[in-house]
Amino acid sequence: MTSNADRVMIFDTTLRDGEQAPGCSMTQPEKLRVAKALADLGVDVIEAGFPAASPGDWDSVHSVAREVEGPIICGLARCTRDDIEKAARALRPAPKHRIHVFLATSAIHRQYKLGMAKEEIIRSAVEGVRIAREYCEDVEFSPEDASRTELEFLAQVVEAVIDAGATTVNIPDTVGYTVPHEFAELFRYLRKNVSNIDRARLSVHCHDDLGMAVANSLMAVVAGARQIECTINGIGERAGNCSLEEVVMALRTRETFFNARTNIQSHKLYPASRLVSSITGMPIPRNKAIVGENAFAHESGIHQHGMLKHASTYEIMRPQDVGLSRSALVLGKHSGRHALRERVKELGFDIDEAEFARVFEEFKALADKKKELFDGDIEALVLKAEGHDQGPWSLEGLSTSSGLQSATATVTLRHQDGRCLERRSIGDGPVDAAFKAIEDITGVKPSLQKFELRSLSEGEDAQGEAIVYVNFQDRSYRGSSATTDIVESATRAFLEVINRIELSQRAQAA
Ligand code: KIV
Ligand code: ZN
């Protein structure tokens, strides 16, 4: 059925604004994996990073531009030639690319951050857009802190950047300050008072400091915005950004109210959400709308009774619409390739033959240790990143013993350069002792910030996932691992952190 609703573009900034959030940093292969999932999900624009921020950011944007097909690939830049040139070079391989330039416009930012007068802001914004247009036909401009900018001045800036060639004008609520009605009025004001407004697409970019990012974005759509900037799971600076899955499902569920639709394949939302959560280590709250574990669970008797009579009594969306297809069917060591293939597909993952071969091999190994494999186990196998266990150090042996006072661990590690080393350490518990043995072998002693353990499925033999967060030389690193033994999971997670530190030191030295 074709719809007459207006098309709203989805601009995903998980890899730029999302990745800026504390604890959400991703490696280059992880960013590429997320970018491919976003393309598969059907987003229109992927903001892949801020190329001038660091050589690592430049490389990540460049690799997404080279390898991800479908969406427009976008890079952020300040209004300087150097930033814009860096963005343009990083984006060049992408057949469709966009440069996104920004400059703060509010009185607070002008006075305290930039020390610039209104005229200088306009001059610099126009100059930034003109330079970007030398490299690219698709140029977006964002007046940072737009929602706290004087309306008349904001209109002047918007008119000037459209005249200079901006094809999209994005209105950010940078500090999550606005409220829905006020924000809609701002959009209406711009549409009425900017004479060339029809020559650019209006976009909205909201932060969630007061918990209104999704509501504010929807009201901007009501008032004429035709692009929404958002992130998977709402990750982002401070309280985060507008959540992609929530805003998309609001538009889909209430299409006739909003008279707007997106191109998102909604049944891929849940797998994309799990992927971002597993890569960043940012857990999804159980009660999170759309993708939380409880989003489709009905506990109360009255609700269950209604659901049994007719699902529409208490359900406005079907779990399968967002890609959540939980099954009571458990797999085990006698399950074959076909059964696993089907389950992986039902869980919303689309993986190639090589990746499936790895998942199947690990599935068989896990099924030898664990009688029943649930959806959570299978998801964890699929989400395990390629190259997760690829060193330079690998775990060859681990034995621990513990008593009430202390514990010992003997760890054997092999390095890619051929060294095989073993150490025995004492610690407060077996995990602490194993971490110390790894530190002794590798000579790397990061400071442990956080250690989390969670069960991935049901039953006594459930897999336990360990996540380790450390700081080392002013950078934060994260490692995770899931096995049926929590001490082994913790040891492997810590070893992943040590491997990441060694790899990042090599990259910095290169
Ligand atoms: O929140 C913000 O203002 C931004 C801009 C760079 C768009 O992220
Ligand atoms: Zn932002």
JSON list of C-alpha atoms and ligand atoms in Angstrom, two decimals, residues 13 16-18 20 47 76 100 144 170 172-175 205-207 229 231 236-238 240-241, ligand 2:
[
{"chain": "A", "resi": 13, "resn": "THR", "atom": "CA", "xyz": [24.49, 10.38, 14.56]},
{"chain": "A", "resi": 16, "resn": "ARG", "atom": "CA", "xyz": [29.38, 11.06, 16.08]},
{"chain": "A", "resi": 17, "resn": "ASP", "atom": "CA", "xyz": [27.18, 12.56, 18.83]},
{"chain": "A", "resi": 18, "resn": "GLY", "atom": "CA", "xyz": [26.48, 9.10, 20.30]},
{"chain": "A", "resi": 20, "resn": "GLN", "atom": "CA", "xyz": [30.97, 11.38, 22.15]},
{"chain": "A", "resi": 47, "resn": "GLU", "atom": "CA", "xyz": [27.05, 11.00, 10.45]},
{"chain": "A", "resi": 76, "resn": "LEU", "atom": "CA", "xyz": [31.09, 17.18, 10.97]},
{"chain": "A", "resi": 100, "resn": "HIS", "atom": "CA", "xyz": [27.94, 19.31, 8.16]},
{"chain": "A", "resi": 144, "resn": "GLU", "atom": "CA", "xyz": [24.59, 25.27, 17.80]},
{"chain": "A", "resi": 170, "resn": "ASN", "atom": "CA", "xyz": [19.50, 21.80, 11.31]},
{"chain": "A", "resi": 172, "resn": "PRO", "atom": "CA", "xyz": [19.71, 21.85, 17.55]},
{"chain": "A", "resi": 173, "resn": "ASP", "atom": "CA", "xyz": [18.38, 21.93, 21.07]},
{"chain": "A", "resi": 174, "resn": "THR", "atom": "CA", "xyz": [21.97, 21.45, 22.18]},
{"chain": "A", "resi": 175, "resn": "VAL", "atom": "CA", "xyz": [21.39, 21.50, 25.93]},
{"chain": "A", "resi": 205, "resn": "HIS", "atom": "CA", "xyz": [18.49, 17.71, 16.60]},
{"chain": "A", "resi": 206, "resn": "CYS", "atom": "CA", "xyz": [17.45, 17.29, 20.24]},
{"chain": "A", "resi": 207, "resn": "HIS", "atom": "CA", "xyz": [19.20, 16.33, 23.46]},
{"chain": "A", "resi": 229, "resn": "GLU", "atom": "CA", "xyz": [18.79, 13.65, 13.90]},
{"chain": "A", "resi": 231, "resn": "THR", "atom": "CA", "xyz": [20.94, 7.89, 17.76]},
{"chain": "A", "resi": 236, "resn": "GLY", "atom": "CA", "xyz": [24.85, 10.77, 23.31]},
{"chain": "A", "resi": 237, "resn": "GLU", "atom": "CA", "xyz": [26.28, 13.64, 25.33]},
{"chain": "A", "resi": 238, "resn": "ARG", "atom": "CA", "xyz": [25.00, 13.80, 28.95]},
{"chain": "A", "resi": 240, "resn": "GLY", "atom": "CA", "xyz": [21.72, 11.48, 25.33]},
{"chain": "A", "resi": 241, "resn": "ASN", "atom": "CA", "xyz": [20.09, 12.36, 22.01]},
{"chain": "B", "resi": 2, "resn": "ZN", "atom": "ZN", "xyz": [24.22, 17.17, 19.63]}
]
